[in-house]
mmCIF file of C-alpha atoms in Angstrom:
data_model
loop_
_atom_site.group_PDB
_atom_site.id
_atom_site.type_symbol
_atom_site.label_atom_id
_atom_site.label_comp_id
_atom_site.label_asym_id
_atom_site.label_seq_id
_atom_site.Cartn_x
_atom_site.Cartn_y
_atom_site.Cartn_z
ATOM 1 C CA MET J 627 0.000 0.000 0.000
ATOM 2 C CA ARG J 628 2.853 2.403 0.823
ATOM 3 C CA GLU J 629 4.363 1.743 -2.592
ATOM 4 C CA ILE J 630 1.060 2.533 -4.346
ATOM 5 C CA LEU J 631 0.498 5.722 -2.316
ATOM 6 C CA GLY J 632 4.060 6.825 -2.981
ATOM 7 C CA ARG J 633 3.592 6.268 -6.685
ATOM 8 C CA ARG J 634 0.363 8.277 -6.629
ATOM 9 C CA ARG J 635 2.234 11.183 -5.037
ATOM 10 C CA ARG J 636 4.968 11.005 -7.673
ATOM 11 C CA LEU J 637 2.354 11.015 -10.429
ATOM 12 C CA LEU J 638 0.691 14.082 -8.983
ATOM 13 C CA SER J 639 3.910 15.956 -8.307
ATOM 14 C CA ARG J 640 5.643 15.191 -11.621
ATOM 15 C CA ARG J 641 6.676 18.344 -13.487
ATOM 16 C CA ASN J 642 8.162 18.779 -16.940
ATOM 17 C CA ASP J 643 8.171 21.201 -19.837
ATOM 18 C CA GLY J 644 4.890 19.789 -21.055
ATOM 19 C CA ARG J 645 3.084 20.432 -24.324
ATOM 20 C CA PRO J 646 1.046 23.631 -24.499
ATOM 21 C CA GLU J 647 -1.220 22.167 -27.190
ATOM 22 C CA LEU J 648 -2.570 19.687 -24.624
ATOM 23 C CA ILE J 649 -3.997 22.327 -22.297
ATOM 24 C CA SER J 650 -5.367 24.219 -25.296
ATOM 25 C CA ALA J 651 -7.078 21.082 -26.602
ATOM 26 C CA ALA J 652 -8.404 20.164 -23.143
ATOM 27 C CA LEU J 653 -9.925 23.638 -22.735
ATOM 28 C CA THR J 654 -11.533 23.454 -26.180
ATOM 29 C CA PHE J 655 -13.106 20.092 -25.414
ATOM 30 C CA ALA J 656 -14.351 21.191 -22.001
ATOM 31 C CA THR J 657 -15.456 24.778 -22.464
ATOM 32 C CA GLU J 658 -16.380 25.058 -26.151
ATOM 33 C CA TRP J 659 -17.673 21.561 -26.818
ATOM 34 C CA GLN J 660 -18.862 20.786 -23.269
ATOM 35 C CA TRP J 661 -17.130 17.415 -23.226
ATOM 36 C CA PRO J 662 -16.102 16.395 -19.679
ATOM 37 C CA VAL J 663 -12.393 15.624 -19.564
ATOM 38 C CA LEU J 664 -9.701 14.785 -17.040
ATOM 39 C CA PRO J 665 -5.974 14.013 -17.153
ATOM 40 C CA GLY J 666 -4.925 10.451 -17.754
ATOM 41 C CA VAL J 667 -2.029 8.694 -16.103
ATOM 42 C CA ALA J 668 1.132 9.181 -18.148
ATOM 43 C CA PRO J 669 3.233 6.351 -19.567
ATOM 44 C CA ASP J 670 6.056 5.195 -17.319
ATOM 45 C CA PRO J 671 9.119 7.347 -18.165
ATOM 46 C CA GLN J 672 11.339 4.279 -17.691
ATOM 47 C CA GLY J 673 9.542 2.465 -20.497
ATOM 48 C CA ARG J 674 6.773 3.974 -22.634
ATOM 49 C CA ALA J 675 5.131 0.603 -23.247
ATOM 50 C CA ARG J 676 4.517 0.429 -19.495
ATOM 51 C CA CYS J 677 1.942 2.503 -17.654
ATOM 52 C CA GLY J 678 2.577 4.925 -14.813
ATOM 53 C CA CYS J 679 -0.222 3.309 -12.797
ATOM 54 C CA PRO J 680 0.433 0.576 -10.202
ATOM 55 C CA ASP J 681 -0.854 -2.218 -12.465
ATOM 56 C CA PRO J 682 2.192 -3.951 -14.033
ATOM 57 C CA GLU J 683 -0.068 -5.591 -16.631
ATOM 58 C CA CYS J 684 -2.036 -2.490 -17.647
ATOM 59 C CA THR J 685 -3.490 -3.050 -21.129
ATOM 60 C CA VAL J 686 -3.947 0.650 -21.991
ATOM 61 C CA PRO J 687 -0.690 2.248 -20.754
ATOM 62 C CA GLY J 688 -0.998 5.979 -20.308
ATOM 63 C CA ALA J 689 -4.481 6.051 -21.832
ATOM 64 C CA HIS J 690 -6.775 5.827 -18.818
ATOM 65 C CA PRO J 691 -7.742 7.785 -15.685
ATOM 66 C CA PHE J 692 -6.058 6.981 -12.391
ATOM 67 C CA ASP J 693 -5.865 9.956 -10.038
ATOM 68 C CA PRO J 694 -8.225 11.772 -10.312
ATOM 69 C CA PRO J 695 -10.741 9.001 -11.048
ATOM 70 C CA LEU J 696 -13.106 9.022 -14.023
ATOM 71 C CA LEU J 697 -15.957 10.530 -11.979
ATOM 72 C CA ALA J 698 -13.902 13.718 -11.615
ATOM 73 C CA ALA J 699 -14.227 14.541 -15.334
ATOM 74 C CA THR J 700 -15.454 18.099 -15.769
ATOM 75 C CA THR J 701 -16.143 20.938 -18.184
ATOM 76 C CA ASP J 702 -14.997 23.558 -15.653
ATOM 77 C CA ALA J 703 -12.256 25.691 -17.208
ATOM 78 C CA ARG J 704 -10.558 26.484 -13.893
ATOM 79 C CA MET J 705 -10.231 22.822 -12.972
ATOM 80 C CA VAL J 706 -9.007 21.859 -16.433
ATOM 81 C CA ARG J 707 -6.428 24.656 -16.420
ATOM 82 C CA TRP J 708 -5.218 23.651 -12.939
ATOM 83 C CA TRP J 709 -4.846 20.003 -13.930
ATOM 84 C CA TRP J 710 -2.760 20.653 -17.043
ATOM 85 C CA THR J 711 -0.735 23.408 -15.397
ATOM 86 C CA ASN J 712 0.366 20.855 -12.827
ATOM 87 C CA ARG J 713 0.535 17.892 -15.233
ATOM 88 C CA PRO J 714 1.294 19.531 -18.603
ATOM 89 C CA SER J 715 2.029 16.308 -20.473
ATOM 90 C CA ALA J 716 -0.930 14.303 -19.183
ATOM 91 C CA PRO J 717 -3.093 12.642 -21.854
ATOM 92 C CA VAL J 718 -6.536 14.184 -22.312
ATOM 93 C CA ILE J 719 -9.189 11.645 -21.359
ATOM 94 C CA LEU J 720 -12.833 11.995 -22.422
ATOM 95 C CA ALA J 721 -15.515 10.587 -20.110
ATOM 96 C CA THR J 722 -17.859 9.096 -22.709
ATOM 97 C CA GLY J 723 -21.655 9.150 -22.415
ATOM 98 C CA GLY J 724 -23.989 11.585 -20.713
ATOM 99 C CA THR J 725 -23.483 14.950 -22.434
ATOM 100 C CA ALA J 726 -20.391 13.714 -24.291
ATOM 101 C CA PRO J 727 -20.131 11.499 -27.350
ATOM 102 C CA CYS J 728 -19.758 7.757 -27.068
ATOM 103 C CA ALA J 729 -17.593 5.746 -29.459
ATOM 104 C CA VAL J 730 -17.257 2.486 -31.361
ATOM 105 C CA SER J 731 -13.656 1.308 -31.812
ATOM 106 C CA LEU J 732 -11.932 -1.426 -33.808
ATOM 107 C CA PRO J 733 -8.379 -2.466 -34.725
ATOM 108 C CA ALA J 734 -6.531 0.142 -36.782
ATOM 109 C CA LEU J 735 -5.962 -1.886 -39.978
ATOM 110 C CA ALA J 736 -9.552 -3.110 -40.144
ATOM 111 C CA ALA J 737 -10.781 0.401 -39.349
ATOM 112 C CA SER J 738 -8.761 1.916 -42.183
ATOM 113 C CA ARG J 739 -10.190 -0.565 -44.676
ATOM 114 C CA ALA J 740 -13.729 -0.241 -43.318
ATOM 115 C CA LEU J 741 -13.650 3.570 -43.504
ATOM 116 C CA ALA J 742 -12.432 3.445 -47.090
ATOM 117 C CA LEU J 743 -15.355 1.176 -47.954
ATOM 118 C CA LEU J 744 -17.858 3.379 -46.112
ATOM 119 C CA ASP J 745 -16.535 6.419 -47.982
ATOM 120 C CA ARG J 746 -17.165 4.646 -51.282
ATOM 121 C CA ARG J 747 -20.710 3.927 -50.096
ATOM 122 C CA GLY J 748 -21.264 7.582 -49.185
ATOM 123 C CA MET J 749 -21.622 6.968 -45.443
ATOM 124 C CA HIS J 750 -21.554 10.238 -43.471
ATOM 125 C CA LEU J 751 -19.212 9.819 -40.513
ATOM 126 C CA GLY J 752 -18.291 12.161 -37.704
ATOM 127 C CA PRO J 753 -14.840 12.597 -36.136
ATOM 128 C CA VAL J 754 -12.598 9.532 -36.008
ATOM 129 C CA ILE J 755 -9.802 9.194 -33.447
ATOM 130 C CA ALA J 756 -6.759 7.108 -34.364
ATOM 131 C CA SER J 757 -4.053 5.511 -32.263
ATOM 132 C CA PRO J 758 -1.426 3.084 -33.579
ATOM 133 C CA THR J 759 -3.540 0.101 -32.488
ATOM 134 C CA ARG J 760 -7.203 1.158 -32.635
ATOM 135 C CA TRP J 761 -9.449 3.738 -34.265
ATOM 136 C CA ALA J 762 -12.600 5.078 -32.604
ATOM 137 C CA LEU J 763 -15.655 6.461 -34.426
ATOM 138 C CA LEU J 764 -17.488 9.014 -32.305
ATOM 139 C CA VAL J 765 -21.264 8.608 -32.045
ATOM 140 C CA LYS J 766 -24.153 10.191 -30.178
ATOM 141 C CA PRO J 767 -24.602 9.156 -26.539
ATOM 142 C CA TYR J 768 -26.468 5.881 -26.103
ATOM 143 C CA SER J 769 -27.737 3.852 -23.164
ATOM 144 C CA LEU J 770 -26.724 0.302 -22.298
ATOM 145 C CA GLU J 771 -30.299 -0.775 -23.053
ATOM 146 C CA GLN J 772 -30.162 0.836 -26.479
ATOM 147 C CA LEU J 773 -26.829 -0.811 -27.265
ATOM 148 C CA GLY J 774 -28.041 -4.181 -25.996
ATOM 149 C CA GLU J 775 -31.102 -4.112 -28.238
ATOM 150 C CA LEU J 776 -28.987 -3.061 -31.199
ATOM 151 C CA LEU J 777 -26.481 -5.889 -30.755
ATOM 152 C CA TYR J 778 -29.157 -8.472 -29.977
ATOM 153 C CA ALA J 779 -30.741 -7.803 -33.359
ATOM 154 C CA LYS J 780 -27.491 -8.700 -35.135
ATOM 155 C CA ASP J 781 -26.776 -12.224 -36.351
ATOM 156 C CA PHE J 782 -23.087 -11.668 -35.655
ATOM 157 C CA VAL J 783 -20.979 -8.872 -34.126
ATOM 158 C CA PRO J 784 -17.179 -9.086 -34.487
ATOM 159 C CA GLY J 785 -15.499 -9.513 -31.136
ATOM 160 C CA SER J 786 -12.905 -6.924 -32.134
ATOM 161 C CA LEU J 787 -15.479 -4.138 -31.775
ATOM 162 C CA ARG J 788 -15.427 -2.227 -28.503
ATOM 163 C CA PHE J 789 -18.069 0.156 -27.222
ATOM 164 C CA HIS J 790 -17.205 3.228 -25.167
ATOM 165 C CA GLY J 791 -20.471 4.279 -23.571
ATOM 166 C CA GLU J 792 -21.704 5.621 -20.241
ATOM 167 C CA GLY J 793 -18.974 5.138 -17.659
ATOM 168 C CA GLY J 794 -16.319 4.632 -20.328
ATOM 169 C CA TYR J 795 -13.396 6.729 -21.488
ATOM 170 C CA LEU J 796 -11.279 7.508 -24.514
ATOM 171 C CA ALA J 797 -7.939 9.294 -25.016
ATOM 172 C CA LEU J 798 -8.308 12.387 -27.193
ATOM 173 C CA PRO J 799 -5.815 14.049 -29.574
ATOM 174 C CA PRO J 800 -3.097 15.220 -29.242
ATOM 175 C CA SER J 801 -2.357 12.886 -26.319
ATOM 176 C CA GLU J 802 0.732 10.678 -26.137
ATOM 177 C CA THR J 803 0.143 7.266 -24.598
ATOM 178 C CA GLY J 804 2.207 4.164 -24.060
ATOM 179 C CA GLN J 805 0.957 2.897 -27.433
ATOM 180 C CA GLY J 806 1.945 6.070 -29.276
ATOM 181 C CA ALA J 807 0.364 9.301 -30.432
ATOM 182 C CA VAL J 808 -3.404 9.835 -30.559
ATOM 183 C CA ARG J 809 -4.526 11.858 -33.581
ATOM 184 C CA TRP J 810 -7.553 12.791 -35.630
ATOM 185 C CA GLU J 811 -8.029 10.485 -38.606
ATOM 186 C CA ARG J 812 -11.153 12.510 -39.402
ATOM 187 C CA ALA J 813 -10.822 15.863 -37.673
ATOM 188 C CA PRO J 814 -13.858 17.876 -36.525
ATOM 189 C CA LEU J 815 -14.683 20.850 -38.700
ATOM 190 C CA PRO J 816 -13.168 24.114 -37.423
ATOM 191 C CA GLY J 817 -15.371 26.267 -35.214
ATOM 192 C CA SER J 818 -16.525 26.588 -31.633
ATOM 193 C CA ALA J 819 -19.602 24.371 -31.858
ATOM 194 C CA ALA J 820 -19.376 20.770 -30.698
ATOM 195 C CA PRO J 821 -18.754 18.442 -33.665
ATOM 196 C CA TRP J 822 -21.638 16.616 -35.263
ATOM 197 C CA VAL J 823 -21.662 12.876 -34.572
ATOM 198 C CA PRO J 824 -23.940 10.188 -36.068
ATOM 199 C CA ASP J 825 -26.305 7.820 -34.278
ATOM 200 C CA VAL J 826 -24.757 4.643 -32.940
ATOM 201 C CA GLU J 827 -27.221 2.509 -34.940
ATOM 202 C CA ALA J 828 -25.995 3.864 -38.259
ATOM 203 C CA VAL J 829 -22.332 3.387 -37.378
ATOM 204 C CA VAL J 830 -22.700 -0.120 -35.955
ATOM 205 C CA ASP J 831 -24.822 -1.238 -38.909
ATOM 206 C CA ALA J 832 -22.292 0.114 -41.395
ATOM 207 C CA VAL J 833 -19.176 -1.138 -39.602
ATOM 208 C CA VAL J 834 -20.535 -4.632 -38.940
ATOM 209 C CA ASP J 835 -21.619 -4.908 -42.566
ATOM 210 C CA ALA J 836 -18.197 -3.714 -43.739
ATOM 211 C CA LEU J 837 -16.388 -6.197 -41.510
ATOM 212 C CA THR J 838 -18.521 -9.255 -42.177
ATOM 213 C CA ARG J 839 -19.680 -9.034 -45.786
ATOM 214 C CA THR J 840 -16.813 -7.607 -47.764
ATOM 215 C CA GLY J 841 -13.738 -9.551 -46.711
ATOM 216 C CA VAL J 842 -12.395 -6.783 -44.497
ATOM 217 C CA SER J 843 -10.636 -8.650 -41.707
ATOM 218 C CA ALA J 844 -10.824 -7.578 -38.048
ATOM 219 C CA PRO J 845 -8.590 -9.583 -35.719
ATOM 220 C CA GLU J 846 -10.030 -10.342 -32.306
ATOM 221 C CA LEU J 847 -7.983 -7.726 -30.434
#
């Protein structure tokens, strides 16, 4: 327990030159788009593939909340500014659901091929977030009941799909995580208004169809 508490203190007290674009992005998400955000735990400086959290087997190094916890996510500009002033290199974590978008994610290679196919079909997509391993398509908030009914109606849903809904989280650009840089594959249109995002039904229908009927592979990752 002492080791964990000591590590928490080091995470909170860590200082470095930081990246000014992170605090700017965090303030845009929180104050202009009204997306609740919070700082994620940074990758371990002794090895970027490892996480700075106490879990030695963390599967999303540097890309999740730790201290503060997810429930602390906020749109308050003063809190956001204080967090990134004290932790200037912390990843920006979105608390999905509620007033914020949710997301559907899939492995990067399959996502790239699926998006190309959806473009050819004229599918209107919203912002898409890309990391080296997975891409996430932002969608309108949905409930667990709504998602359950949607998936139940499908004959088959690839196990590689992940759903970031109420109580979930997602690293936002331009964060750096243990798996590499997070960027916009499809950036929101410029402007102060929150980006448009499609309904989850339309995205799931299109992605599942693209993955299961056209030979686009999606490894179970």
